[in-house]
Amino acid sequence: MDDIKYSNTPQHDHEHSRTSYDDQKDYGTPASQSDVQITLTIDDREITVPEGTSIMRASILAGINVPKLCATDSLEPFGSCRLCVVEIEGRRGFPASCTTPVAEGLIVRTQTPKLADIRRGTMELYISDHPLDCLTCATNGDCELQDMAGAVGLREVRYGYEGENHLKAEKDESNPYFSFDPSKCIVCSRCVRACEETQGTFALTISGRGFDSKVSAGISNFLDSECVSCGACVQACPTATLIEKTVIEHGVPEHSVTTTCAYCGVGCSFDAEMKGEEVIRMVANKNGGANHGHSCIKGRFAWGYATHKDRITTPMIRKNIHDEWQQVSWDEAINYAASEIQRIQTKYGKDAVGGITSSRCTNEEVYVVQKLVRAVFGVNNVDTCARVCHSPTGYGLKQTIGESAGTQTFDSVMKSDVIFVIGANPTDGHPVFASQMKRRLREGAKLIIADPRVIDLVSSPHVKADYHLKLRPGTNVALISALGHVIVTEGLVDEVFVKERCEWDSFVAWRDFVALNQNSPEVLSLVIGVPAEDIRAAARLFATGRNAAIYYGLGVTEHSQGSTMVMGIANLAMATGNIGREGVGVNPLRGQNNVQGSCDMGSMPHEYPGYRHVSDEATRKLFEAAWGRPLSNDPGLRIPNMLDNAIDGSFKALYCVGEDIVQSDPNTQHVTHALESMECVIVQDLFLNETAMFAHVFFPGATFLEKSGTFTNAERRISPVRRVMTPKNGKEDWEVTAALSNALGYPMHYKHASDIMDEVASLTPTFKGVSFKKLDELGSIQWPCNDKQPLGTPTMHIDEFVRGKGKFFVTEYVPTTEKVTPKYPLILTTGRILSQYNVGAQTRRTKNVEWHKEDLVEIHPHDAEERGIKEGDWVGIASRAGETVLHAKISERVQPGVIYTTFHHPESGANVITTENSDWATNCPEFKVTAVQVTRVSQLSEWQRNYQTFSEEQIAFTGKKPEASEA
Ligand code: SF4
Ligand code: SF4
Ligand code: SF4
Ligand code: FES
């Protein structure tokens, strides 16, 4: 008799310890978390499993395959198909193994003649109402119904199609990415449960009863329903009922490669399922540390941009931005760029050049760009798009807790009792994590939201915020002080934690400050716009609700006091002892895929990789020795400085990799003026983006499907990006930077992205233990990863803070200078939506445009009525920086006095109106507060009309036709 023992670790860890992280086997039901072990016998094999494990899971763990259809290990057991029946000694009947838990000493039989009969009979009923078109079905060979028919030995179907059946049920093809063919549905409910349990959207139901039962997406079709196209139902469906249209078109995939989504900071793991060089579908990897098999519309479906006709795959150069582009060889383009950089540095001095990298780049790409700038250009003029998003996080967390990163894993939220979301919109910006958060909320965790706008989380199916602090844009710091006031004055401080873990003097200074009457909710409520009693109640809940975790986003950082607010958040967590264990912590939700990683890799002018200041002698010597070049100890230029210096005439050349500063940075006119003032702008990107329209050299970039490297997500998780197809442009992006370096006389000898990571590891203590080999073994690693933590660090600051003692900072509220006036009486605030990503360059070139064809301006009914604005009207939005025109959407999601828009389409010109106000510490733009006036108009703004002409001309210069951006 075999004797097999399994631990109770969570499924992904469990499977990792048992085989490897990429085990995709379906164990039928989820793993149990119990510590109690149970031993039973299944088909003469003795097996020990945690209490609460189903007999089905125990059987599969023992290597016995029990037939199943309605069960899958990502969902709670349901027990509807009856295919998994077993016999248990001493019990009557034939219980379903998926819904029957193990018990000590049970003797189970999974294979008997009687069971075989029952299963065949069940399958026969299913098949008798199922089209017998297996040979021509798109999922032939990849269908659980087909597999089970084979597994139970079904050879004939006695009932025929004469009676009532569903074979003529109408297909729903409305969703651009997947199709629903009810004639193939076995009503197993896996899709409905996936939508509820995994995604938390509750878009599907089983309507009708008995024979009339059918899956329904509400009153209309999938596209018009509540469905958010996450794909969970498609992934869960065991038949060809819910199926990707790409599979119908191209057939089932032949091989797969595990890689990481290139969109948001959740960092979902996917299997790119391929046929030759063609991606057939992206399937969420169930062992992904960040996503556990879940996905959102972007990662799951929006990868078509990789082969979009707009992609530029040949290098191009030109002397003047009003010239046509000349297509040239890689050598010619690289040599031209190198000669221009040399010419400009000789003529204007070293500081006349710089580089910008992007959070869309891999760690390895960012590393080589900053190395090129520091070691080859000889300056520290390198910056990244984190400048305009999370630079205050880097600054604020470094000051208070000693490390510029979130403190937790995403899974930590499952142990939170109170979840405090500040200035973040997870269901749109971080959808897969939002689903996990909603799951915890459905289990009973409390929710506090601080946001000027009614985001989806405020009220969604089975989730309702306990407090929505609907503050006025720009008053975050007043709110955090008022919350601190309540905690201090009502005796809610965790003094034991503070005494043991924090700098007492800094705490006393903060405590005495927030305790001042000027910081009481009653005094500040007028400023914040939230009733004092709500602030008090939220503070009490946060401080007394056991494990309280803070999740925040750009609504915190993109303010003139962004860094102050980040420090205020850290103060709050420390004062209440909510840091250093699971379920708590300070968690910045990073917008783009590699914001964390690009900052880790030294993309800011003042810091080497690992956040070490360029003026630190020992660190500089380390890099000088490794790179063999003298390095500057002068913190270089930030993006705004580069732009200002360009206008002043002292900054002349820019190497911009993967970033589109014209669309994403504030005050577009200022950015374009700066670019026009430069003599050589080199852009490396997939498309002729808005910045490339001002460029002299264009290096075509590679998509994440065409290169190797790593991304680091919001939980410090380094995940592998694997090349699944040959780069259409002929080079991976790090190779382009290395070639430029070689042409400038500084050879970079890397053969593969892994060599770059090896160099990072050798020079960066927090990455010391990271290598591609280890990533292959573990799947992903959360840094710090070193001799002390060879497998990485899921939760940080457990025994002490990285800086030793946590430090409190006094956070005095200083109102922004961007004030409403009679001329500009409204506040514009910006954000993003689920279907689009950042500047939209990728998602606008997919079918995601069906959900968001244009940026709209949301305006409260009261403000709209005052101005005579109706739904769909053109409205002009004017600020002191500029003017643009968008269609109006009347909505009570925004409060009176506030309007809201997204910035996914370049022609919207959202940043034509944002100003250059910025965070005092980091220059992160104050995107969330712009004073504006809104009026009804009848035509586009002057900027938009000029933009249209200019962009059409620029596209024509590439030899492509100017066309609407669509898939
Ligand atoms: S659509 Fe698929 S998952 Fe949903 S009930 Fe039908 S067969 Fe099951
Ligand atoms: S795609 Fe996602 S949201 Fe839409 S029905 Fe399926 S599970 Fe629900
Ligand atoms: S966009 Fe974000 S949440 Fe969506 S699949 Fe990609 S990493 Fe996951
Ligand atoms: S798999 Fe157990 S009842 Fe369907």
mmCIF file of C-alpha atoms and ligand atoms in Angstrom, residues 180 184-191 206 215 236-239 241-242, ligand 1:
data_model
loop_
_atom_site.group_PDB
_atom_site.id
_atom_site.type_symbol
_atom_site.label_atom_id
_atom_site.label_comp_id
_atom_site.label_asym_id
_atom_site.label_seq_id
_atom_site.Cartn_x
_atom_site.Cartn_y
_atom_site.Cartn_z
ATOM 1 C CA PHE A 180 -20.906 31.947 -26.290
ATOM 2 C CA LYS A 184 -22.694 23.211 -26.247
ATOM 3 C CA CYS A 185 -23.473 24.208 -22.671
ATOM 4 C CA ILE A 186 -23.811 21.482 -20.038
ATOM 5 C CA VAL A 187 -25.038 23.978 -17.386
ATOM 6 C CA CYS A 188 -22.241 23.061 -15.009
ATOM 7 C CA SER A 189 -22.238 26.609 -13.604
ATOM 8 C CA ARG A 190 -18.457 26.904 -13.680
ATOM 9 C CA CYS A 191 -18.753 30.177 -15.604
ATOM 10 C CA ILE A 206 -28.441 30.353 -14.491
ATOM 11 C CA VAL A 215 -26.542 30.562 -18.642
ATOM 12 C CA ALA A 236 -13.404 27.863 -16.420
ATOM 13 C CA CYS A 237 -15.715 26.516 -19.119
ATOM 14 C CA PRO A 238 -15.040 22.805 -19.667
ATOM 15 C CA THR A 239 -16.629 22.777 -23.129
ATOM 16 C CA THR A 241 -19.452 26.970 -25.074
ATOM 17 C CA LEU A 242 -17.387 29.929 -23.926
HETATM 18 S S1 SF4 B 1 -21.018 27.993 -20.413
HETATM 19 FE FE1 SF4 B 1 -19.468 26.443 -19.966
HETATM 20 S S2 SF4 B 1 -18.977 26.765 -17.810
HETATM 21 FE FE2 SF4 B 1 -20.910 27.803 -18.195
HETATM 22 S S3 SF4 B 1 -22.456 26.360 -17.621
HETATM 23 FE FE3 SF4 B 1 -22.106 26.144 -19.813
HETATM 24 S S4 SF4 B 1 -20.575 24.531 -20.005
HETATM 25 FE FE4 SF4 B 1 -20.551 25.184 -17.888
#
